[in-house]
Coordinates of C-alpha atoms in Angstrom, one line a residue:
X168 CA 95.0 135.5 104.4
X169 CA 98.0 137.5 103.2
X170 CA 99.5 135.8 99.7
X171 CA 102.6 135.2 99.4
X172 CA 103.2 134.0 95.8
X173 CA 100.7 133.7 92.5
X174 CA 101.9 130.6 90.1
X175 CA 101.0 129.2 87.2
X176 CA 99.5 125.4 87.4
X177 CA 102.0 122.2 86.5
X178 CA 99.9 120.2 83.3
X179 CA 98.4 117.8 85.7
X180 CA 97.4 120.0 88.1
X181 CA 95.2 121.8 85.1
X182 CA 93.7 118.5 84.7
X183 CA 92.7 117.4 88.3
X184 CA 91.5 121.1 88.5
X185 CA 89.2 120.1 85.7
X186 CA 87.9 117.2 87.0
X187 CA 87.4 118.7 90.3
X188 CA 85.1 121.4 88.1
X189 CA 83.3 118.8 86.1
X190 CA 81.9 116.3 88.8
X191 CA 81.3 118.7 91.6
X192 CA 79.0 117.3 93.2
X193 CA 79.6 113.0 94.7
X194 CA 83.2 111.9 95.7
X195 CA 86.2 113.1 94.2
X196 CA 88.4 110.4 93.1
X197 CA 91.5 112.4 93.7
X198 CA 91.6 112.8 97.8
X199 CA 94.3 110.9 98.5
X200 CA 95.4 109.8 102.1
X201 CA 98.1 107.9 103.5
X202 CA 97.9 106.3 107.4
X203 CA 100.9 106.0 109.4
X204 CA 100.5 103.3 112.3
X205 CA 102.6 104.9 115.4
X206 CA 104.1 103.1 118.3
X207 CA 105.3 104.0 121.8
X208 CA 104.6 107.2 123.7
X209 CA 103.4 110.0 121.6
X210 CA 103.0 113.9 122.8
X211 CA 99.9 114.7 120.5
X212 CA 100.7 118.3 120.6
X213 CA 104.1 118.2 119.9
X214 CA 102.9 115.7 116.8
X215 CA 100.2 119.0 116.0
X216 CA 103.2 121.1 116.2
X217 CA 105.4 119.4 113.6
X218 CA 102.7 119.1 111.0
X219 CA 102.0 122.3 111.3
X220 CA 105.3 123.0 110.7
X221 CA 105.6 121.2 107.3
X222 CA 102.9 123.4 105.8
X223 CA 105.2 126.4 106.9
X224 CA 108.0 125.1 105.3
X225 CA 106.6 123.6 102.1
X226 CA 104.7 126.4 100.3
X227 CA 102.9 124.1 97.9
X228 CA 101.2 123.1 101.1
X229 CA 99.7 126.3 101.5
X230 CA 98.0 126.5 97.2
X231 CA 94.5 127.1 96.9
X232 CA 93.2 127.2 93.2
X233 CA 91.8 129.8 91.5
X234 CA 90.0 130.0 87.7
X235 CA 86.8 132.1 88.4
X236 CA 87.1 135.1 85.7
X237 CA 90.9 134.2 84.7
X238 CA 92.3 133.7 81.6
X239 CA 94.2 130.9 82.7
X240 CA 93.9 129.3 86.7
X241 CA 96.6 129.9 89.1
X242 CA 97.3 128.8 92.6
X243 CA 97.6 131.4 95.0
X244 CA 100.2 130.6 97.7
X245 CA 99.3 131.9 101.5
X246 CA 101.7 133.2 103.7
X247 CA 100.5 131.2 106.7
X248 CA 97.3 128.4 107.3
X249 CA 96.4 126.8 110.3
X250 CA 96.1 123.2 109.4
X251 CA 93.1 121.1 110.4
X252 CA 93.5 118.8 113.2
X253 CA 91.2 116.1 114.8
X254 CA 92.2 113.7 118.1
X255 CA 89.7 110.8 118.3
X256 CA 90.4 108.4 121.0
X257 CA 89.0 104.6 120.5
X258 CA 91.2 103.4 123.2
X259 CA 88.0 101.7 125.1
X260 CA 86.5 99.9 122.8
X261 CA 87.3 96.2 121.9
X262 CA 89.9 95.1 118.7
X263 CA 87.0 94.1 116.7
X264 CA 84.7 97.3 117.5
X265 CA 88.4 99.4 116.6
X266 CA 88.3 97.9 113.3
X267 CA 84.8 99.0 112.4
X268 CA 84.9 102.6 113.5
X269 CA 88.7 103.2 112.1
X270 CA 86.8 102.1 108.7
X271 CA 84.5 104.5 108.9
X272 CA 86.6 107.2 110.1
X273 CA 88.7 107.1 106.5
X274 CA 85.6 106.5 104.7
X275 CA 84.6 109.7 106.0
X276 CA 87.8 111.5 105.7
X277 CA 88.2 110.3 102.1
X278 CA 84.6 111.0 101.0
X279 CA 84.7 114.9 102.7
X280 CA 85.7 117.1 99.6
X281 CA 88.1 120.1 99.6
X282 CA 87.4 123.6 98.2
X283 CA 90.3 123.5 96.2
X284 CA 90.2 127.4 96.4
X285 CA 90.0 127.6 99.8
X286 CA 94.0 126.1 101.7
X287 CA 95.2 124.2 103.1
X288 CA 93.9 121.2 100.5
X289 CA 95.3 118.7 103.5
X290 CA 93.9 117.7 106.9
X291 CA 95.4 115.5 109.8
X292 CA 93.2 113.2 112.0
X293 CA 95.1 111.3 115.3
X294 CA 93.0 108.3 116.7
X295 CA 94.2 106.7 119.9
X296 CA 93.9 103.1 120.0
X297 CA 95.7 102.5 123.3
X298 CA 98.0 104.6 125.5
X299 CA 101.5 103.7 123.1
X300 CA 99.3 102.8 119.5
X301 CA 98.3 105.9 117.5
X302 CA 97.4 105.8 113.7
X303 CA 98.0 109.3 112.0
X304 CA 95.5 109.5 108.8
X305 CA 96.7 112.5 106.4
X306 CA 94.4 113.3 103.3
X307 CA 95.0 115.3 101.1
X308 CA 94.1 116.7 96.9
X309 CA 96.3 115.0 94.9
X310 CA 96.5 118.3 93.3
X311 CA 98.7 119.1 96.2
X312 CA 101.7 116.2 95.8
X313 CA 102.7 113.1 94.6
X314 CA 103.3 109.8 95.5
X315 CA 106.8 110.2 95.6
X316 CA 106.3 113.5 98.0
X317 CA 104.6 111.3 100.7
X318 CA 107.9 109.5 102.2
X319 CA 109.5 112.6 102.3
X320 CA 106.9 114.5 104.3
X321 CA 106.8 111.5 106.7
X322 CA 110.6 111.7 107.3
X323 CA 110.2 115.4 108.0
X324 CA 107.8 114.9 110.0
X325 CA 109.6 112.7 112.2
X326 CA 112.4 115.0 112.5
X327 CA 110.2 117.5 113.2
X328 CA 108.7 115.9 116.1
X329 CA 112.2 115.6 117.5
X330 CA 113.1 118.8 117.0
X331 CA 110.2 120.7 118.5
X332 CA 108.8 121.8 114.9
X333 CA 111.8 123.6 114.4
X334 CA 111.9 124.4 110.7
X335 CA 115.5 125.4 111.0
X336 CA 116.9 121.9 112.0
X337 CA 116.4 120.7 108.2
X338 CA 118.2 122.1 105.8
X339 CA 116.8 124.4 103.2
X340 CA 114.2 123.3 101.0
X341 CA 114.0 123.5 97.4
X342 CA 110.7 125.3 95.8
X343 CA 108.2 123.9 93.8
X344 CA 108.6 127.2 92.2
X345 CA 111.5 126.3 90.6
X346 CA 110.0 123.6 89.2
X347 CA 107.5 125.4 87.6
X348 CA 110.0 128.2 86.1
X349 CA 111.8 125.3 84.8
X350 CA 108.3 124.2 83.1
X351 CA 108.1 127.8 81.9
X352 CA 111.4 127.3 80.0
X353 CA 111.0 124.2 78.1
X354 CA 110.4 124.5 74.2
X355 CA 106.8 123.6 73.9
X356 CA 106.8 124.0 70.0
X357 CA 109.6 120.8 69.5
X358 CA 107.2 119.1 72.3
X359 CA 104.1 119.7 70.8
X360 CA 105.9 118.4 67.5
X361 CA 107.2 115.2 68.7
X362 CA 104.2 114.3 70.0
X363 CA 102.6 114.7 66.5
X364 CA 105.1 112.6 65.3
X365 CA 104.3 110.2 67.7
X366 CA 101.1 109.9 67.3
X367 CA 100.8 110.6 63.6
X368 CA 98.5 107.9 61.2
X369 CA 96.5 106.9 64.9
X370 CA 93.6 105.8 63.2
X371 CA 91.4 105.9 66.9
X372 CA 91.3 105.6 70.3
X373 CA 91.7 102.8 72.2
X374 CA 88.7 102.3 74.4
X375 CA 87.6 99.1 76.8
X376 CA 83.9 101.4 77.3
X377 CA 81.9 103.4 75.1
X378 CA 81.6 106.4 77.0
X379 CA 84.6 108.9 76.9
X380 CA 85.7 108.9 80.8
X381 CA 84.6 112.4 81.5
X382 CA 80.9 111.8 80.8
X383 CA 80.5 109.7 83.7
X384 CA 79.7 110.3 87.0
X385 CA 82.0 110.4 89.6
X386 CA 82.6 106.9 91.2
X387 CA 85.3 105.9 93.8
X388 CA 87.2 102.5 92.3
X389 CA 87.3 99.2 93.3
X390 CA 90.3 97.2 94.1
X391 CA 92.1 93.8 93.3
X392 CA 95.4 93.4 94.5
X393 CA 97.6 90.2 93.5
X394 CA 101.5 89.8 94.6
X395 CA 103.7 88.1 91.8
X396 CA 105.3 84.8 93.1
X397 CA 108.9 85.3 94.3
X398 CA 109.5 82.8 91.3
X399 CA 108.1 85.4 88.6
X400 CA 109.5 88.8 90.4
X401 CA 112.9 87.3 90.3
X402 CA 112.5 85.9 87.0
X403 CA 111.8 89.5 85.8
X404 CA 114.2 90.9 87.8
X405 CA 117.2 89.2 86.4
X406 CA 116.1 89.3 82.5
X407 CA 115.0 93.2 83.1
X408 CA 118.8 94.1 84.3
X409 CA 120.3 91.4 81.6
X410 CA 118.6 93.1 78.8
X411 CA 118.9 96.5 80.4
X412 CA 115.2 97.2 80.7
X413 CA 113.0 98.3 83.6
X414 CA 110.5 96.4 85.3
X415 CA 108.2 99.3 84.1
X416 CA 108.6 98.6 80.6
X417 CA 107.4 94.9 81.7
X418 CA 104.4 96.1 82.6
X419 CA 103.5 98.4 79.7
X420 CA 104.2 96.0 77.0
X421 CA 102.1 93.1 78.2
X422 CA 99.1 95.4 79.1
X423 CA 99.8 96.4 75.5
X424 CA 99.4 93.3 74.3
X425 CA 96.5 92.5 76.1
X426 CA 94.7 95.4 74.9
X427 CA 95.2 94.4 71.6
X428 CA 94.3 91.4 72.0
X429 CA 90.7 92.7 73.9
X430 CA 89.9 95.2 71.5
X431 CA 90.9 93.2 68.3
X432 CA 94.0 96.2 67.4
X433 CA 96.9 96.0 66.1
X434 CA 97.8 99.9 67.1
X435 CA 97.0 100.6 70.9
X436 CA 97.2 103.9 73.3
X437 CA 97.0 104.1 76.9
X438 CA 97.7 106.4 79.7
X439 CA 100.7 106.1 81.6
X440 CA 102.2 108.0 84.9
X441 CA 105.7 109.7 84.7
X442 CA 107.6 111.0 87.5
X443 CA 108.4 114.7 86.0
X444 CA 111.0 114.9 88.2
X445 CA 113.8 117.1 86.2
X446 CA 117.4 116.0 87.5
X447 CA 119.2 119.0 86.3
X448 CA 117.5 121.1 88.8
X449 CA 118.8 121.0 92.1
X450 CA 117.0 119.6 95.2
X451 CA 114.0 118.1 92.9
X452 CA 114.1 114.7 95.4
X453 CA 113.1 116.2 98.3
X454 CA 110.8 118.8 96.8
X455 CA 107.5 118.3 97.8
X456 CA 104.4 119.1 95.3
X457 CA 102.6 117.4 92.1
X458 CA 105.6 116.0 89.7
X459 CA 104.0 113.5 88.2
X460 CA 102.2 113.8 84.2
X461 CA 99.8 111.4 82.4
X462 CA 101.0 110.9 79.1
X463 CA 99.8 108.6 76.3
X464 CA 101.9 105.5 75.0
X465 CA 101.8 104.7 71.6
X466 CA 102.1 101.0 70.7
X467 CA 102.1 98.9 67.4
X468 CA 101.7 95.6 67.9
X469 CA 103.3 93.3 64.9
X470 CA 102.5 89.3 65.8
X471 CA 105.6 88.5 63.7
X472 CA 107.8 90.8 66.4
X473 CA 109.2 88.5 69.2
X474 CA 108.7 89.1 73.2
X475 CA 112.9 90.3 73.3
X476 CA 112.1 92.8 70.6
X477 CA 109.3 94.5 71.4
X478 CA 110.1 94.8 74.9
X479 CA 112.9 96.9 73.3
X480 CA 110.8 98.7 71.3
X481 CA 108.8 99.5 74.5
X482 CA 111.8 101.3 76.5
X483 CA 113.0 102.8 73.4
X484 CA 109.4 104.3 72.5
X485 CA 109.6 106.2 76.0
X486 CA 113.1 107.2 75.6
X487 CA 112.7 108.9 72.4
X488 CA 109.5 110.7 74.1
X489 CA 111.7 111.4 77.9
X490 CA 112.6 115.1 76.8
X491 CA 108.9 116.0 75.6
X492 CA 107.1 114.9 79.1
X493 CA 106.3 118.3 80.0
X494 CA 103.4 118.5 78.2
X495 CA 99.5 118.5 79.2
X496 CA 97.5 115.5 78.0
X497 CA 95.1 118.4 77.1
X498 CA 97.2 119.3 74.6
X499 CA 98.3 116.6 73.0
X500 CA 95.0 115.2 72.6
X501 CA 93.7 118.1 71.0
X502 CA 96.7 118.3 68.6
X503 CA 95.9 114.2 68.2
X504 CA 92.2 115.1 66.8
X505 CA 90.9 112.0 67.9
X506 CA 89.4 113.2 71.5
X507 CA 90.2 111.2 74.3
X508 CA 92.7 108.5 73.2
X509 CA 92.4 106.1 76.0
X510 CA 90.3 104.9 79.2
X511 CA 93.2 102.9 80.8
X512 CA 96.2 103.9 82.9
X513 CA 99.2 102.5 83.7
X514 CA 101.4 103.0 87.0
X515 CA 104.4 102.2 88.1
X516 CA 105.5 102.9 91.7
X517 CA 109.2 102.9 92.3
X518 CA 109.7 105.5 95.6
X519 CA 112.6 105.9 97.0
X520 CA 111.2 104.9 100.2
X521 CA 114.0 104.0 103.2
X522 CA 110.9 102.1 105.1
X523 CA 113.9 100.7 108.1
X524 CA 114.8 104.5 108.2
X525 CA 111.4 105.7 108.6
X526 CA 110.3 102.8 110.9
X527 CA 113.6 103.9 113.4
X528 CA 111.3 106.4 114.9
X529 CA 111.7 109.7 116.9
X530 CA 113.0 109.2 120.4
X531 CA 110.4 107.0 121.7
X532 CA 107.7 107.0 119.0
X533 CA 108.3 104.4 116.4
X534 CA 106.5 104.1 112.8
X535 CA 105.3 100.9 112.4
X536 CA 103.6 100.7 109.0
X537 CA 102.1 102.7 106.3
X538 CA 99.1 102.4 104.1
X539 CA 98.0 104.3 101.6
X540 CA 95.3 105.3 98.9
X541 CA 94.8 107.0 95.8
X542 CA 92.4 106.4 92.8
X543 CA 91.6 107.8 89.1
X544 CA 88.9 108.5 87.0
X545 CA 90.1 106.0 84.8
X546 CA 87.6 103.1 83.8
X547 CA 90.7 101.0 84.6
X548 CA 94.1 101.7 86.2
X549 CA 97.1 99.4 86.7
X550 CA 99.3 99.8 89.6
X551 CA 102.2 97.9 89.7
X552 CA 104.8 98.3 92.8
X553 CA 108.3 97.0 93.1
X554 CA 109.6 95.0 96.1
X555 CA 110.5 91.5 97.2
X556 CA 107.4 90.6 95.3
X557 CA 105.6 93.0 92.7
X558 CA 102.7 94.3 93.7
X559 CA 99.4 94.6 91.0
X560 CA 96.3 96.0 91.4
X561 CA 94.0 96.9 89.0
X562 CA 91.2 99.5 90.3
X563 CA 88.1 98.8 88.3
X564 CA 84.6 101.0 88.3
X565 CA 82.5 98.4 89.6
X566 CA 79.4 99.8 87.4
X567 CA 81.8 98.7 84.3
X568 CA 83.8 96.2 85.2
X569 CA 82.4 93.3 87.8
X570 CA 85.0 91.9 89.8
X571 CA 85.3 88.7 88.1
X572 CA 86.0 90.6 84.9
X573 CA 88.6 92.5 86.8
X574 CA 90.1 89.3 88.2
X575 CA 90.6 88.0 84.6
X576 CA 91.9 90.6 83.4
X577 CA 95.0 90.0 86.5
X578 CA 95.3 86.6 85.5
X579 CA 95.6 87.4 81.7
X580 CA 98.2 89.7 82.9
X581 CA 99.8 87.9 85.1
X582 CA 100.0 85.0 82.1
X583 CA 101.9 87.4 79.6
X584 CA 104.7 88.1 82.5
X585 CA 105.5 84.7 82.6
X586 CA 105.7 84.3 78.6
X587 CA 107.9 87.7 78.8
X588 CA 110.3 85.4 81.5
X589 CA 110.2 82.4 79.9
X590 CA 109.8 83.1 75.7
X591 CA 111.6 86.0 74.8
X592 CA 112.2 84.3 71.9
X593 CA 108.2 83.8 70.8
X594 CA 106.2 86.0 68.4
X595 CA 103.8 88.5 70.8
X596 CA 101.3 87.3 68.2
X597 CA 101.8 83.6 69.3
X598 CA 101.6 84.6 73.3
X599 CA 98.4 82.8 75.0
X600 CA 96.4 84.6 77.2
X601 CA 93.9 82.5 78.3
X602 CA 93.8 79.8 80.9
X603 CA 93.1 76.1 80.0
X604 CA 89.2 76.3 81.3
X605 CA 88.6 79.4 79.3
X606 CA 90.2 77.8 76.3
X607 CA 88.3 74.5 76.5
X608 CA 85.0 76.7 76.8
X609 CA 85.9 78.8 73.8
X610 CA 86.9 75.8 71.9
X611 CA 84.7 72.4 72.9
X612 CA 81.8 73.8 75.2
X613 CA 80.7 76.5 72.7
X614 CA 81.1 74.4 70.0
X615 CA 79.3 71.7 71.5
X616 CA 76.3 71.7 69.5
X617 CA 75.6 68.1 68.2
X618 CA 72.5 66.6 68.8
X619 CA 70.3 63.4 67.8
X620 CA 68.6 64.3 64.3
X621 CA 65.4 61.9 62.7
X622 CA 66.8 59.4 60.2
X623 CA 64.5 60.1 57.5
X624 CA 64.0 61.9 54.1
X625 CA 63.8 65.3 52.7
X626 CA 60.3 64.5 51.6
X627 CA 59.7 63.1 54.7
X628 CA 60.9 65.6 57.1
X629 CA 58.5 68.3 55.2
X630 CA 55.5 65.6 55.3
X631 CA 55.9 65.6 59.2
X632 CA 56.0 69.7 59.5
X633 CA 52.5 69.9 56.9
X634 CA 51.0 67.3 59.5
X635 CA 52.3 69.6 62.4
X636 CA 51.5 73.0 61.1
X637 CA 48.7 72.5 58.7
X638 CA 47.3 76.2 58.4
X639 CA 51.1 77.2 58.6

């Protein structure tokens, strides 16, 4: 393979290059894959030809990852890389047989590991299910991309496939490149000292396990998924834009609370997900490649403080820390002292996805849905996804957390949303999150130890146990 270009790594990428390193042998928790569900006639070469075509015009397609005997890893960018294609055809077996072996064609897909030196870290796999229904599965390292990256490969894909995989009918791409020049430039030094600053008097992590995250063994998640009411998601809605808050900062205040409330601390870290997406630097929407940054959040939690005001206190806390996101975790942690400060994560998922766009199709072939899946190392990770009605999931190692501990931790959630909506005005130390049944079995059936007792004297209760136990 001729190389084309030798780059640095973004943060992130350092850190899923690390985990890839550490636990290389069992799944890796980072393939990613999203499946498109495809409609009318479909020309699977033509469909071959425009995918192949994205990795020729996206560079960051075409990284592999290097560290062996370096100072510091890079990821070497190929000039050109045939990309992996499968055709499977299911179209003669029945709906419910389908099912079953689609299943286990993305188990297998997103169990099968990359060499993340060798590229391209993506593969495409077309299964027929009848003569005008295709699903297209894409996996991929999420060293490769981000979330936000994935509608904007599916809508050049689609113009693609129109176009013959003529690279020249979309305009010019911007270069992930850039964005890492742009990294190159910040001023680490004022970064590295705000984040002291923020962090500064942390007593100690804050930890729902024992174990720090990387001594584990590599296990793929499990998954709850609950939609707010329409009730609630409007509720938040309306109050977020009043108050001139995000729905994000919704989120990371009440699992703040919560996780003060579950490990008994009134000063509480966690991890949360921010898009890294500069806007001074032109083209950054449609760039495609790994934006994103985990970051710690900093909370105190006063009881006195009300719902109103620490929400504020949330948005403002990220505000303060917006020009300093460029940092590695890596870093700040070490600068911290305290090792890993946190075994949760918190996402929110805001694309700027145009899902009637994409679902208009490509002359006759028409994209009927997507799904998607990602996962963490993370003990616990939040999801939370805006639409018509907010999307939560919670992915959970099942060898930590069972699922009814998962589920709880939803509906404890899911409790302190509706205090947000409805009682700005109360203290966050005053906020209830238990249900009535837990409550009752905290309060009566725990408690409930009377039972009958002798009517009888001291004297006489000590004659009885010399009768019972007379060599005692």
């Amino acid at each position: 393979m001729r190389i084309e270009d030798i780059l640095p790594l973004s943060p992130l990428q350092e850190g899923l290059l690390f985990h890839a390193l550490y636990a290389a042998q069992g799944p890796d928790v980072y393939t990613t894959q999203f499946d498109l569900g495809l409609q009318g006639r479909l020309d699977g070469e033509r469909l071959k030809t425009a995918a192949q075509a994205l990795l020729q015009r996206h560079a960051s397609l075409r990284a592999g990852f290097q560290h062996d005997k370096l100072e510091k890893p890079v990821q070497i960018i190929v000039s050109a890389v045939t990309l992996p294609w499968h055709c499977i055809d299911l179209s003669g077996l029945d709906a419910d047989a389908q099912t079953a072996q689609l299943a286990g064609i993305v188990a297998t897909e997103r169990t099968h590991r990359f060499d993340l030196t060798t590229p391209p870290l993506l593969r495409c796999t077309l299964i027929r299910l009848a003569p005008e229904r295709h699903r297209l599965l894409v996996t991929s390292h999420h060293i490769l991309m981000d979330g936000w990256s994935v509608p904007v490969l599916i809508r050049e894909l689609l113009t693609l496939y129109t176009k013959g995989g003529n690279i020249d009918a979309l305009p010019p791409v911007a270069r992930y490149r850039d964005y890492l020049a742009w990294l190159a430039a910040q001023d680490r030094a004022a970064a590295a000292a705000a984040w002291q600053q923020a962090l500064a008097g942390l007593e100690e992590p804050t930890r729902l396990t024992a174990e720090a995250t990387t001594s584990r063994a590599p296990l793929v998640p499990e998954r709850i998924t609950v939609a707010l009411s329409e009730a609630l998601t409007s509720g938040l809605t309306q109050q977020a834009r009043q108050r001139g808050l995000t729905l994000n900062t919704y989120v990371q205040a009440t699992w703040a609370i919560l996780l003060g409330r579950l490990t008994g601390h009134d000063d509480v870290v966690f991890g949360v997900t921010v898009a890294g997406r500069p806007p001074e630097l032109p083209g950054i929407e449609n760039m495609v490649g790994l934006f994103i940054n985990t970051l710690p959040l900093r909370l105190k939690l006063p009881p006195q403080l009300t719902m109103g005001d620490f929400l504020a206190h949330v948005q403002d806390r990220q505000s303060a820390l917006s020009l300093h996101q460029h940092l590695g975790l890596a870093e700040i942690q070490q600068r911290a002292g305290l090792g890993e400060l946190f075994d949760t994560l918190v996402v929110f998922e805001n694309y700027p996805v145009d899902r009637a766009g994409l679902a208009a199709g490509a002359n006759e072939l028409r994209l009927s849905d997507i799904a998607g899946h990602d996962a963490t190392h993370y003990p616990l990770t939040l999801t939370a996804a805006a639409g018509e009605r907010i999307e939560i999931r919670l992915d959970h190692r099942g060898d930590l957390f069972d699922r009814a501990a998962a589920q709880t931790l939803l509906e404890r959630l899911t409790r302190l949303l509706e205090a947000a909506v409805a009682a700005p005005e109360r203290p966050i130390g005053s906020l209830d999150i238990l249900s009535a049944a837990e409550r009752r079995t905290l309060l009566v059936d725990w408690n409930d130890t009377a039972r009958e007792l002798p009517r009888a004297t001291l004297p006489e209760l000590f004659a009885a146990q010399a009768r019972r136990t007379p060599d005692a």
